[in-house]
Each structure stands twice: as C-alpha cells, then as structure tokens.
Tab-separated table of C-alpha atoms and ligand atoms in Angstrom:
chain	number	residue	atom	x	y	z
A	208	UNK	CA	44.851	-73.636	-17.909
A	209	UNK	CA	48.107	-71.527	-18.290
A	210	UNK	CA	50.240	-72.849	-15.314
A	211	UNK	CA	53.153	-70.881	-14.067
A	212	UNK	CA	55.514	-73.430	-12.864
A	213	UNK	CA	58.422	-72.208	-10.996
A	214	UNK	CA	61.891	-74.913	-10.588
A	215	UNK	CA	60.116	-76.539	-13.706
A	216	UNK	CA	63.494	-77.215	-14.706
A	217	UNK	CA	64.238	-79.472	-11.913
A	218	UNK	CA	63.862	-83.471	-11.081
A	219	UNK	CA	60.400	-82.686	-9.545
A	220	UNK	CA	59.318	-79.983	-11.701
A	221	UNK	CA	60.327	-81.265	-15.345
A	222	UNK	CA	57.949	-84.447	-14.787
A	223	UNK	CA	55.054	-82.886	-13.908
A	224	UNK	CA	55.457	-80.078	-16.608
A	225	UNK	CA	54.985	-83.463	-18.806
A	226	UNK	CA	52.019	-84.476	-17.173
A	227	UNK	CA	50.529	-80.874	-17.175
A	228	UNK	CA	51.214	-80.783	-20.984
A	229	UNK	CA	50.173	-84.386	-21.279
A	230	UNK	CA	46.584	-83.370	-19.362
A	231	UNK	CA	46.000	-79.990	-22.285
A	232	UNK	CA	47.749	-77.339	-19.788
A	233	UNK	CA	49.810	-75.001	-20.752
A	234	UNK	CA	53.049	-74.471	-18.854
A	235	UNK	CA	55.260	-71.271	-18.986
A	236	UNK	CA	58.772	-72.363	-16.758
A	237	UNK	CA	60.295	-70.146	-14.583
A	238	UNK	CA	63.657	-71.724	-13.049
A	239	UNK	CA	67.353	-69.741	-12.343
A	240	UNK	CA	69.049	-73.196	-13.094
A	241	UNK	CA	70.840	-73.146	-10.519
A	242	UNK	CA	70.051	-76.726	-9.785
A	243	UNK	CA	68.820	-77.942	-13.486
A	244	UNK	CA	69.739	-77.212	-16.929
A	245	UNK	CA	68.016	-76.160	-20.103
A	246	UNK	CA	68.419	-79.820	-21.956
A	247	UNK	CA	65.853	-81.333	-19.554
A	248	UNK	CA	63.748	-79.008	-21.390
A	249	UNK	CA	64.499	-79.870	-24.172
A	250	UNK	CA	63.603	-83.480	-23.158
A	251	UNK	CA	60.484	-82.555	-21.754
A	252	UNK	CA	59.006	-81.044	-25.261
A	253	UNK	CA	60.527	-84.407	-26.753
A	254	UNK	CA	58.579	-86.655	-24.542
A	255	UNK	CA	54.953	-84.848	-25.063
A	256	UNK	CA	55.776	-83.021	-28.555
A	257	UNK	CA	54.625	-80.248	-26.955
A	258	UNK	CA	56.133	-76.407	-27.089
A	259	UNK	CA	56.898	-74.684	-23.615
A	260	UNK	CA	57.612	-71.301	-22.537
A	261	UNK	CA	60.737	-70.944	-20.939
A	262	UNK	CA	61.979	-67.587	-18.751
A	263	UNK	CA	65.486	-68.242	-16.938
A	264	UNK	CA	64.744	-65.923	-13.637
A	265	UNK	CA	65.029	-65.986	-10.481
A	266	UNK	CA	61.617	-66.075	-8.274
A	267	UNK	CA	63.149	-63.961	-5.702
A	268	UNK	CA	63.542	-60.986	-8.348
A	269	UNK	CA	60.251	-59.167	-7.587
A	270	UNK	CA	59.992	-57.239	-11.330
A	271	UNK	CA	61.377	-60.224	-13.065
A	272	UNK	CA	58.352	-62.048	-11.494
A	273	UNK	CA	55.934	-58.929	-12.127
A	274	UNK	CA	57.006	-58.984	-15.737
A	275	UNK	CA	55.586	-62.642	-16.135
A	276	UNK	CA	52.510	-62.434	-14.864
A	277	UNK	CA	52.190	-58.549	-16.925
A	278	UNK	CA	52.972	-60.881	-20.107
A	279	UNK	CA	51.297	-64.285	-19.455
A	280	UNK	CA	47.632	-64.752	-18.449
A	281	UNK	CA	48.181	-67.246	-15.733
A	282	UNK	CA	45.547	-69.077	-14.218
A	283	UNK	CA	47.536	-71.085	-11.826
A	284	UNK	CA	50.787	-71.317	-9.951
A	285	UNK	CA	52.591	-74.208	-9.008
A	286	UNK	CA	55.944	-73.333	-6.698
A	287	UNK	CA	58.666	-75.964	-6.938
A	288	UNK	CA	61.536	-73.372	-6.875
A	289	UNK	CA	64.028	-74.005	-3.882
A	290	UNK	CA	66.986	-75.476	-2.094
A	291	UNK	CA	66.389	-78.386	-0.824
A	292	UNK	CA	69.559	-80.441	0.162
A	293	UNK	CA	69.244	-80.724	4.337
A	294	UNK	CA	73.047	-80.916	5.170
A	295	UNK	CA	73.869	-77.715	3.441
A	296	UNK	CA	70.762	-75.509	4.874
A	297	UNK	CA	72.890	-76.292	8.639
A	298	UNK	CA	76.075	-75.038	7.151
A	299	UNK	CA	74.604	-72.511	5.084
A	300	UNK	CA	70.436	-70.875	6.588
A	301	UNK	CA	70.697	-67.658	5.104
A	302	UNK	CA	70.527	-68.534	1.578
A	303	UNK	CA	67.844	-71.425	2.535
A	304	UNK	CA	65.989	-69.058	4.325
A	305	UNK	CA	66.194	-65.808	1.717
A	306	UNK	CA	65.437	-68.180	-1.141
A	307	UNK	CA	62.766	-70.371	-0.008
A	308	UNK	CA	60.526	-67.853	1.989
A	309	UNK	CA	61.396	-64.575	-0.410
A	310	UNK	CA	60.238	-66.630	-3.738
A	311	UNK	CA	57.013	-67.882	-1.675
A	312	UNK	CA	56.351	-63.943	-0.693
A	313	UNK	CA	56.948	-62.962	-4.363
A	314	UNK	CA	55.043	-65.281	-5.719
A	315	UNK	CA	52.132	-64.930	-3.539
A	316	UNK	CA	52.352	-60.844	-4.020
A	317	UNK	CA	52.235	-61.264	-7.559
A	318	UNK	CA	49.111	-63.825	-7.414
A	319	UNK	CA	47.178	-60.633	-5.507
A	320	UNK	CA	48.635	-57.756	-7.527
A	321	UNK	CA	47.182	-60.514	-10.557
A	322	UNK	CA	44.064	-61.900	-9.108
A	323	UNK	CA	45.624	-65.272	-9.699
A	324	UNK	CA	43.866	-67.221	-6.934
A	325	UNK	CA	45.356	-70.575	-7.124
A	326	UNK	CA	48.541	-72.068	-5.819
A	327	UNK	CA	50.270	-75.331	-5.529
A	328	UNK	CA	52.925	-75.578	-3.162
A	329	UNK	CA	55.431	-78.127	-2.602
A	330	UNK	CA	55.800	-79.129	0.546
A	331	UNK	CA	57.524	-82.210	2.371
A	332	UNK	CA	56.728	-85.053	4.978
A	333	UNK	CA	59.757	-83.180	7.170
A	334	UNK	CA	57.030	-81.223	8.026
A	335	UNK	CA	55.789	-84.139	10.448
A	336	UNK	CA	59.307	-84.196	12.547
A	337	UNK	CA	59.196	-87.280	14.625
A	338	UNK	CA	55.518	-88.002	15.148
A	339	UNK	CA	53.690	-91.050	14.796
A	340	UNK	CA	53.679	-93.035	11.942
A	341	UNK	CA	51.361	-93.000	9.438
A	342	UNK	CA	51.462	-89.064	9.363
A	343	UNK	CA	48.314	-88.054	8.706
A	344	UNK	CA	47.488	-84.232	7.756
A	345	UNK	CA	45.943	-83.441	11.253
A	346	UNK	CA	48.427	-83.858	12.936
A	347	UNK	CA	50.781	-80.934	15.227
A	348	UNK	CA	53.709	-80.360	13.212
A	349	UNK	CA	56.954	-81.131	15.085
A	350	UNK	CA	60.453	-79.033	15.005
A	351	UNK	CA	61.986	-80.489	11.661
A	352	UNK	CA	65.753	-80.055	13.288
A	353	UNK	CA	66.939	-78.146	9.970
A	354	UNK	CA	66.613	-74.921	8.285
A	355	UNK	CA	65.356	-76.134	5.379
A	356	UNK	CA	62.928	-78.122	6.619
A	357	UNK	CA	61.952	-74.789	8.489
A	358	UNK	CA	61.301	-73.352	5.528
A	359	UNK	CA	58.899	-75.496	4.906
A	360	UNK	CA	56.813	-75.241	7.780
A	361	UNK	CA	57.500	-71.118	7.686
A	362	UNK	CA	56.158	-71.347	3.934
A	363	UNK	CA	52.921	-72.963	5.092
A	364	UNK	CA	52.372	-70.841	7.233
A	365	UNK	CA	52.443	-67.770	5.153
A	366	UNK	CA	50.322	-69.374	2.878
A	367	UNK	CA	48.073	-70.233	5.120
A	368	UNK	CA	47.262	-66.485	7.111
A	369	UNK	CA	47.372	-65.159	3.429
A	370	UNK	CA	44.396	-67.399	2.392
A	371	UNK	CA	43.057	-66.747	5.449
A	372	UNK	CA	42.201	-63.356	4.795
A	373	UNK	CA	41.829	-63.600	1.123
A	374	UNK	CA	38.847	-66.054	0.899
A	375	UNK	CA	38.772	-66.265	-2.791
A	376	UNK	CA	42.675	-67.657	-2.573
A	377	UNK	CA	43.035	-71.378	-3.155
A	378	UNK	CA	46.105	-72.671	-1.617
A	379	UNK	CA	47.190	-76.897	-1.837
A	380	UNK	CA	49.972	-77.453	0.255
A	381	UNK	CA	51.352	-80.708	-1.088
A	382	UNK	CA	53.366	-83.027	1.253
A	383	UNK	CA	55.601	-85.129	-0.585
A	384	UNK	CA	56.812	-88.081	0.787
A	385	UNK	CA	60.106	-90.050	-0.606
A	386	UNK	CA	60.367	-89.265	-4.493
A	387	UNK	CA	62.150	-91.341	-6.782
A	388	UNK	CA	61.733	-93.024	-10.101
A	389	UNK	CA	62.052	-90.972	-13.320
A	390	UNK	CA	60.162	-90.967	-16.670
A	391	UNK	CA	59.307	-94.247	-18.289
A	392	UNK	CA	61.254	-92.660	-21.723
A	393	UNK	CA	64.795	-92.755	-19.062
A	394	UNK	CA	65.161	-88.870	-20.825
A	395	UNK	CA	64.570	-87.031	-17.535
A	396	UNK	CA	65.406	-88.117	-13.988
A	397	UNK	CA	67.068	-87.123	-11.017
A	398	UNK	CA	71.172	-85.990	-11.580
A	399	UNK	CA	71.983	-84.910	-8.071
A	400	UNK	CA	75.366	-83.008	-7.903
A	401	UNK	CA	78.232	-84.766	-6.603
A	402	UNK	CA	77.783	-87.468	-4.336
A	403	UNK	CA	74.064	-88.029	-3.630
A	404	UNK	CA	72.797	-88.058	-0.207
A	405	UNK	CA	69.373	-89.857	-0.885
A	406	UNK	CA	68.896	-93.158	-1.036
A	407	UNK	CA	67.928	-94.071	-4.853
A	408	UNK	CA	70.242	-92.227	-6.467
A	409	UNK	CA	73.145	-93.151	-4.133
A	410	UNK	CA	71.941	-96.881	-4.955
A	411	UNK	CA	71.698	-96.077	-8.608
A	412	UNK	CA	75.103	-94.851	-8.604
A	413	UNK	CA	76.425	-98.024	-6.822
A	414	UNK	CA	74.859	-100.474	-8.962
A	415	UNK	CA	76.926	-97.839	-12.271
A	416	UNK	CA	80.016	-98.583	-10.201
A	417	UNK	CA	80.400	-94.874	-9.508
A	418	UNK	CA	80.309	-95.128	-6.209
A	419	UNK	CA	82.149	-98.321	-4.218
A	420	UNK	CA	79.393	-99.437	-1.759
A	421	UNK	CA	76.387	-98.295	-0.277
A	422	UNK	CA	76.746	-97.148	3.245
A	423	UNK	CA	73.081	-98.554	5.163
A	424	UNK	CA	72.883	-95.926	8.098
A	425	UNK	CA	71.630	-98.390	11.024
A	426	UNK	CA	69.832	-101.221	11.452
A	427	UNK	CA	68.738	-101.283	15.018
A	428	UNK	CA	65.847	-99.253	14.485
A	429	UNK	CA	62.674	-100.537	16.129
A	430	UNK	CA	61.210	-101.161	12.069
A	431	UNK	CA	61.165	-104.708	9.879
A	432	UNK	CA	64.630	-105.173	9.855
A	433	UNK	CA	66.192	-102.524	11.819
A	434	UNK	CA	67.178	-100.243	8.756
A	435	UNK	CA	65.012	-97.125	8.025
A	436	UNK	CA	61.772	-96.935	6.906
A	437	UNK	CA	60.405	-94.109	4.070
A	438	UNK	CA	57.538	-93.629	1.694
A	439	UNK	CA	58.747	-94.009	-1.674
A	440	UNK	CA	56.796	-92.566	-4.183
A	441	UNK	CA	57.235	-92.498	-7.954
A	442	UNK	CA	57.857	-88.938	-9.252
A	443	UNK	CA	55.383	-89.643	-11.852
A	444	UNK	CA	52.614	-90.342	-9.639
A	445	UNK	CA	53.660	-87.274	-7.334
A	446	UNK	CA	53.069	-85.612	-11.244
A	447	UNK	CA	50.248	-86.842	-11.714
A	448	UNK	CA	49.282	-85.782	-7.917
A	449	UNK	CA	49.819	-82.086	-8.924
A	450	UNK	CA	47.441	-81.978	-11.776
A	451	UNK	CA	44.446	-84.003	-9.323
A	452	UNK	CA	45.351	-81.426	-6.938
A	453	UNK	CA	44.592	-78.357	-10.087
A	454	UNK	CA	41.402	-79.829	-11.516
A	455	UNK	CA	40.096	-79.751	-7.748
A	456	UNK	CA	40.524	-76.089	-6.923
A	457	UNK	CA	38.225	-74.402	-4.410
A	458	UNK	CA	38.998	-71.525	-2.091
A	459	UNK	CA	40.836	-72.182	0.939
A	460	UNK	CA	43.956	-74.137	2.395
A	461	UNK	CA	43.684	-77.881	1.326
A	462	UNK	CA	46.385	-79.922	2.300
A	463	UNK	CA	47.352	-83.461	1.118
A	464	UNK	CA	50.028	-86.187	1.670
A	465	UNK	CA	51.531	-87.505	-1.598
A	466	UNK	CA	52.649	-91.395	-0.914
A	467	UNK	CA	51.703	-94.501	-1.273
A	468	UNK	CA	50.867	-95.118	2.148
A	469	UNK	CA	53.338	-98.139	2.091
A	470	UNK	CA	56.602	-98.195	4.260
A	471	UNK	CA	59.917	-99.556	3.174
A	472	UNK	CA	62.883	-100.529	4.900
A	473	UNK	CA	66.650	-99.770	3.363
A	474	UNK	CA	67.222	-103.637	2.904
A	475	UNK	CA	64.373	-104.096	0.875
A	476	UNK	CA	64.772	-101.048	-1.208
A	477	UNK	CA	67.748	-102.403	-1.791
A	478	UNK	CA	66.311	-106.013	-2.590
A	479	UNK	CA	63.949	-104.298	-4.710
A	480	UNK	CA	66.479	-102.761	-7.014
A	481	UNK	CA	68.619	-105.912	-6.979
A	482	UNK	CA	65.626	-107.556	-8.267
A	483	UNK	CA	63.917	-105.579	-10.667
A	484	UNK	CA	67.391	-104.588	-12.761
A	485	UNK	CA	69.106	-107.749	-12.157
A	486	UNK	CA	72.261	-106.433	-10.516
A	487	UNK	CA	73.692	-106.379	-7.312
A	488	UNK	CA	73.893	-103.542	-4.838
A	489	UNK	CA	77.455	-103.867	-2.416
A	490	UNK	CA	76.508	-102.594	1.412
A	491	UNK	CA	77.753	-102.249	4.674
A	492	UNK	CA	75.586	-101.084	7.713
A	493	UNK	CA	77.496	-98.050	9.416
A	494	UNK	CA	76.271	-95.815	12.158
A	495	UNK	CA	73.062	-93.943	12.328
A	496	UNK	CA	73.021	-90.387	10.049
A	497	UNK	CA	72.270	-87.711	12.989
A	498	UNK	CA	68.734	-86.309	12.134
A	499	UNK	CA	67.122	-89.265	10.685
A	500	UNK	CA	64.031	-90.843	12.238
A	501	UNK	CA	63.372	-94.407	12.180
A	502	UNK	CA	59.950	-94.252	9.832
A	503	UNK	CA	57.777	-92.204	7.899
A	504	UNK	CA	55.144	-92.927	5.916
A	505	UNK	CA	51.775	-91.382	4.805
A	506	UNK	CA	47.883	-91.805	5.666
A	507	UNK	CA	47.665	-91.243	1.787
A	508	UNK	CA	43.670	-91.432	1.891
A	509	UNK	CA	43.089	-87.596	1.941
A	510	UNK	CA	43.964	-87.328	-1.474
A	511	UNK	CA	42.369	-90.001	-2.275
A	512	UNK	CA	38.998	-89.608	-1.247
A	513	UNK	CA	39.077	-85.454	-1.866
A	514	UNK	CA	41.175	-85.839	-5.135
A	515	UNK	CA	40.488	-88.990	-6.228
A	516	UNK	CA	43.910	-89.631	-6.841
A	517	UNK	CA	46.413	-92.250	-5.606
A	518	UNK	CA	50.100	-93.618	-5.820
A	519	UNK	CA	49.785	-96.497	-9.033
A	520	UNK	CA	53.402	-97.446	-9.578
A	521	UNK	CA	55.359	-100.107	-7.447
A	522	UNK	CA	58.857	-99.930	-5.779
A	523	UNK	CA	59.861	-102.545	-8.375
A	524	UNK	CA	58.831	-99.987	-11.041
A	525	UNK	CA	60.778	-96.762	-9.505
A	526	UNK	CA	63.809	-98.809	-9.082
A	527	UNK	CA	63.786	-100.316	-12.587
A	528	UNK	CA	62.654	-96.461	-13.974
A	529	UNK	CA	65.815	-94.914	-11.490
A	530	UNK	CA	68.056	-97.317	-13.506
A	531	UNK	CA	67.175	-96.943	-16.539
A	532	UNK	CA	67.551	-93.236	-16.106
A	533	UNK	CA	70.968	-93.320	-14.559
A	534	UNK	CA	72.081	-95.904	-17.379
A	535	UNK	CA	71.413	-92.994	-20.216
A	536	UNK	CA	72.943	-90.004	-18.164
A	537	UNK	CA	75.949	-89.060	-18.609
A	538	UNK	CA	78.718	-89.990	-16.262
A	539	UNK	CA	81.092	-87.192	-14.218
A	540	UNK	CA	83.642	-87.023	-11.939
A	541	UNK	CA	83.379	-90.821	-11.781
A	542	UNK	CA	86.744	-91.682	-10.551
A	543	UNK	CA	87.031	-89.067	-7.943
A	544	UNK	CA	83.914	-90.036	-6.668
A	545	UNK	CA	85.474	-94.060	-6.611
A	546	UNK	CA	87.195	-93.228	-3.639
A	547	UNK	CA	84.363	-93.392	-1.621
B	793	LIG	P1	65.341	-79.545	-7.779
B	793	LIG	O1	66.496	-78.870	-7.147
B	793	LIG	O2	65.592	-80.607	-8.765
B	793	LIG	O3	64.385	-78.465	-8.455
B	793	LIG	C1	64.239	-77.153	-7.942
B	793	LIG	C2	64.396	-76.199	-9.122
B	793	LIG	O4	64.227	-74.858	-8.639
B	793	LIG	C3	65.770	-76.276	-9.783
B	793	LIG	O5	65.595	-76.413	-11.171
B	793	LIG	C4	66.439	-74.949	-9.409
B	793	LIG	O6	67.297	-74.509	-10.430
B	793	LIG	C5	65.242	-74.045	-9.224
B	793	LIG	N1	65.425	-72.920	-8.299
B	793	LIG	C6	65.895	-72.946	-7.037
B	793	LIG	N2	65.839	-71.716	-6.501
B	793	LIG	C7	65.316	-70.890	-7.453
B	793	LIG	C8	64.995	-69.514	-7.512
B	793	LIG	N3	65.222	-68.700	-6.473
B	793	LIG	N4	64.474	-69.008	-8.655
B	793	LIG	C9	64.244	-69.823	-9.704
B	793	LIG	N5	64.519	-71.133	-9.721
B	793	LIG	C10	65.045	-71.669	-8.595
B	793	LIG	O7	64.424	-80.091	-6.581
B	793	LIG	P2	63.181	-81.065	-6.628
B	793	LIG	O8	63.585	-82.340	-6.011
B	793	LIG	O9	62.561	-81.057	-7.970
B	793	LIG	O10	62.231	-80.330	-5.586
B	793	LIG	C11	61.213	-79.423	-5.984
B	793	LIG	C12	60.517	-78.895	-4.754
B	793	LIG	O11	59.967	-79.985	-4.003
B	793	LIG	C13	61.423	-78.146	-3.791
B	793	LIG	O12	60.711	-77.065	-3.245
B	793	LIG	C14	61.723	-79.174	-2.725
B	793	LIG	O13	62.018	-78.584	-1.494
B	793	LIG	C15	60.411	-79.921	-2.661
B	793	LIG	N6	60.571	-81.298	-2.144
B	793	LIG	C16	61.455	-82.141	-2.741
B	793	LIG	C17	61.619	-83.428	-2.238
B	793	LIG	C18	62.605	-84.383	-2.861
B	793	LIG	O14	62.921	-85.389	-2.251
B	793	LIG	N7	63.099	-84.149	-4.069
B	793	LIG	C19	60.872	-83.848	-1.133
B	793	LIG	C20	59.957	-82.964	-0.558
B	793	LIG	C21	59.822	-81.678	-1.077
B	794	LIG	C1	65.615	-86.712	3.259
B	794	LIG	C2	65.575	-85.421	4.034
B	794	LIG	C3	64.164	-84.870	4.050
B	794	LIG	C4	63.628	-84.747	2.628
B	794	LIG	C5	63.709	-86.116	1.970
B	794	LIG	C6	63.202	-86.029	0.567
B	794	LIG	C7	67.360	-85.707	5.706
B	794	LIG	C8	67.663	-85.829	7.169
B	794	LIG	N1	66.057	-85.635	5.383
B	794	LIG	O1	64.809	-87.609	3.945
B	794	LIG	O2	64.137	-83.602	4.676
B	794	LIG	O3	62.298	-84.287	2.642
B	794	LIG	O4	65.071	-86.542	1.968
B	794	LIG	O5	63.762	-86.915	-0.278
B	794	LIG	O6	68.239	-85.644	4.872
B	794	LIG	N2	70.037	-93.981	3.718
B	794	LIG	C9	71.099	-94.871	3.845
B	794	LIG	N3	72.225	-94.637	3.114
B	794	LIG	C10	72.348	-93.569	2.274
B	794	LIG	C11	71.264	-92.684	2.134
B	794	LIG	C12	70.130	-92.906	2.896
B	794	LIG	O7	71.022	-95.833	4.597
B	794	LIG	O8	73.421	-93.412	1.652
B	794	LIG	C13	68.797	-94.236	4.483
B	794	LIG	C14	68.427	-93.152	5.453
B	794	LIG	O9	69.001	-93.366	6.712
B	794	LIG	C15	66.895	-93.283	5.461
B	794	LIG	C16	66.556	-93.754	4.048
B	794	LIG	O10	67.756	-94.313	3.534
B	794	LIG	O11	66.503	-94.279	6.378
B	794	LIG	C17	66.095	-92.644	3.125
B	794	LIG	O12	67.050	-91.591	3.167
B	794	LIG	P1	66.970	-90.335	2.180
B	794	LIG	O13	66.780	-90.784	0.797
B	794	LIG	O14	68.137	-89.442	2.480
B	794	LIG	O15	65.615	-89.600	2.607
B	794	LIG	P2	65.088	-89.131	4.050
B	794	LIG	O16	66.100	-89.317	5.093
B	794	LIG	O17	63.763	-89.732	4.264
C-alpha cells in the first residue's frame, strides 16, 4: 500500500517507516522537523535500501496537506505527527492543543475529501490515568492531569464520532505503552533535546557520562521495590505493531494496547542496562516527580489474539539496542549538561 506517514521523521515514526518498507509498503513522509531532522532519513533508506518520498510540511497546513493526497494515491494514513513532551504542554497548552487536535482534523478531512478510509493513530497508555493495572482497552478512561495527554484522549474521540458516522472509515487507535530501544543497525534512535526526561535515554546518557547520575524518583511506591513500574516496549516491535495493525483493516474503531504486558520497576531497568552493556549506571533515589503513578502496564492480548501480533524483544535487548544507539550519536552540549 502507499502509506502516508506523518512525524515519519521522528524516533517513533523513522522505525516503523523501516518496517513498512521492509513489509513491500510504500511510504511518502510528511514531518515539519521540528522535532527530527532529514539525516534520519537518510538512515532509514540506508537500513532497507529502499527510496522514500519526503515532503517537509506541516500537518496543520490544510492545502499543504490537500496537495499530498491531490499528488499521491494514498491508501493509508498513519498519524505520528505531534508534541509530546508532558512538562512543556503545562507551561505551554495552546500550541499542544492547536497542533495535536488541528493535524488530527486535517488529516481526517483530507481522508473524506480522498476516500482514504484507513487510519492509524498513535495514541498513549496516559490515556488510562490512574486506573488499575493491567490497563486493558475496556476500561473508563481517567483525567490524564496534562494537556498533552488531553490531546490524546480529545483525538480519540474525534476519531471515534467521525467513524461513527462514516461506516466505511477504519480507524486503529494504537496505545503505546513505554517505548525505547532503537534499530538493531544503532543508525536511528531516540536523540531527545536537551536533558531527557524519560527514563532510557536519561540512563543512556548517564552510562556516556553526559549526565552525572541518575535521579530514581521514589521508591516507596506500593510496586517490587518501591520505584516505578512501566511497560517497556521495544520501538521495533511497536513498528512492527503498526504494520499488524494495516494488514488487519476493517471498518470501524479498533483499539489496541502496544506492550509487552510485562511490568518493570526503575531498579531493574536499571539492572538491566548495567547488565546487558556491561557498565554501571550512578543513582540516587530523590522525591516523587508530581504526576507520576506508581504502575502501568498493558493487558497486551487484544492485539494479540485480533492482530496476531505481540511484543518479541526483551528489556535486555532495548537496553543493549538504546546503547548502542547513543554510543554512535553524536554528542552536544555535553559539559553544560555535566552540571547536573
Ligand atoms: P517525535 O517527536 O520523535 O516524532 C514526532 C514527529 O512529528 C517529529 O519528527 C516532529 O518533527 C513531527 N511533527 C510534530 N508536529 C508536526 C506538525 N504539526 N506537522 C508535521 N510534523 C510534525 O515523537 P515520537 O516519540 O516518535 O512520537 C510519535 C507519536 O507517538 C506522537 O504522537 C506521540 O505523542 C506518540 N507517543 C509517543 C510516546 C513516546 O514515549 N515516544 C508514547 C506514547 C505516544
Ligand atoms: C511519560 C509521560 C507519559 C508518556 C510516556 C511515554 C509523564 C508524567 N508521563 O511516562 O505521558 O506517554 O512518558 O514515554 O511524563 N524516572 C526516574 N528518573 C528519571 C526519569 C524517569 O526515576 O530521570 C521514572 C519515572 O518516575 C517512572 C519511570 O521512570 O516511574 C518511567 O518514566 P518516563 O520514562 O518518564 O515515562 P512515564 O512516566 O511512564
């Protein structure tokens, strides 16, 4: 199929346009860079030897978006594009909000001006608030405490009623639990900007020596060991998740949990990384982050039974594929960000 991948540029997006090209698609990348850059392109046609179409817009600009699907004869959509860093959608919701909802109304215009009836969105587990673990796709979504985690639910939503009354529209709403991980080849990864505020790459950066130690964010949480628990899940299986999800199109909303299903504590992602790269990992346990819920993790069988797909990498193989990608990227900023 001719996929339409929007924030193909970015950590998420680049590694499943490989596995889209990898499973005979054909991807045509829309992305504004704003969080990305052209050389993980670049990579991305390395890794599968594969040519890709490339437009630098932005999914909010209705004719840019128009123009695309005039030119292209897409088949399906699959919308990455967004901001997604939960700190900065409390300091700044307008932009989360304009971005995130206006490129999902865009989109989904163009897909009926088109009569493109299938579209992937990407979702997230923040969806679930502070319900009971494992979250399982039935359940009543909680308030997610952020705006960008509002976006989220909003997006759904708007999918949803517009599916609804279009039956021939197929919509997968894809909840994604903890990614991490990069490409097997270490060319494409995650390069947050500035000093990371997930886990892996924070870890990552400690084990470089870019950053001093890592700071554990509370251990008396009623989990294992009192530290936080999350669903890590290797980007390349959440990939691979996104092209299950296209070969099983039918009308409708379908929605699906991507994890593994499997729970793990900070301490033993930690031991984990220490392990599978042979190097050690400097912490100290400091005060709860505000926000942060003691543990989430997925009923991951949905997918499996109706897609057939499920997580196949280990937390051993994200951290030893998170450090291998952070040992080819390029450092920045490293001694400012020392001081920490
Ligand atoms: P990312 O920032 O690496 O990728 C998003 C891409 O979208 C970037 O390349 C950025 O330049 C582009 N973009 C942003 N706004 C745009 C716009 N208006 N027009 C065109 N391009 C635009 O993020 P990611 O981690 O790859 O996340 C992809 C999607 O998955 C996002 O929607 C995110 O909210 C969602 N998600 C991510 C995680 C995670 O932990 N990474 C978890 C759950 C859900
Ligand atoms: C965060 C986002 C969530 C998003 C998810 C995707 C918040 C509140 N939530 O979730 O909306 O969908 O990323 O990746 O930001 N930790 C430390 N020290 C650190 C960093 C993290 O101890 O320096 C702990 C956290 O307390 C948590 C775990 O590690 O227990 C994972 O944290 P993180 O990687 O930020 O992800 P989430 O909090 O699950």
């Amino acid at each position: 199929m001719n996929i339409l991948v929007t924030g193909g540029a970015g950590y998420i997006g680049s590694h499943t346009c490989v596995a889209l090209l990898e499973a005979g698609h054909t991807v045509i990348i829309v992305d504004n860079l704003s969080n990305s850059n052209s050389e993980t392109l670049d990579k991305v046609k390395q890794i599968t030897n594969r040519e890709i179409i490339f437009y630098q817009i932005d999914v909010t600009n209705e004719k840019a978006v128009d123009n695309i699907f005039a030119i292209h004869d897409i088949e399906g959509v699959i919308h990455f594009a967004g901001l997604k860093a939960v700190g900065e959608s409390v300091e700044k919701p307008l932009p989360y909000y304009y971005n995130n909802i206006v490129s999902t109304l865009v989109l989904a215009n163009a897909c009926q001006k088109y009569n493109v009836s299938n579209l992937v969105f990407s979702s997230s587990a923040t969806v679930y608030g502070d319900n009971t673990v494992p979250f399982v796709e039935t359940l009543n979504l909680l308030p997610t405490t952020n705006p960008y985690g509002e976006t989220k639910v909003m997006s759904e939503r708007i999918l949803t009623d517009i599916a609804m009354a279009n039956p021939s529209f197929s919509v997968s709403i894809l909840r994604y639990f903890n990614p991490v991980g990069a490409h097997e080849s270490g060319l494409i990864g995650e390069a947050p900007n500035g000093i990371p505020n997930n886990l892996m790459p924070y870890v990552s950066q400690v084990a470089k020596g870019k950053l001093r130690k890592l700071r554990v964010f509370g251990n008396d949480y009623p989990t294992v060991d009192g530290t936080g628990v999350r669903d890590y899940i290797h980007v390349m299986d959440l990939a691979e998740g996104h092209v299950a999800a296209l070969d099983k199109i039918t009308a409708g909303v379908h929605i699906y949990n991507l994890g593994t299903g499997q729970g793990t504590s900070v301490i033993e992602l930690v031991k984990a990384f220490e392990e599978a790269n042979d190097i050690k990992v400097p912490y100290e346990i400091v005060d709860r982050r505000p926000g942060d819920i003691a543990s989430c993790y997925a009923d991951a069988s949905k997918a499996k039974r109706e897609l057939g797909w499920i997580a196949k990498r280990d937390v051993i193989s994200m951290c030893r594929d998170s450090w291998r990608f952070e040992k080819n990227n390029k450092d920045s900023g490293t001694s400012l960000w020392l001081s920490r």
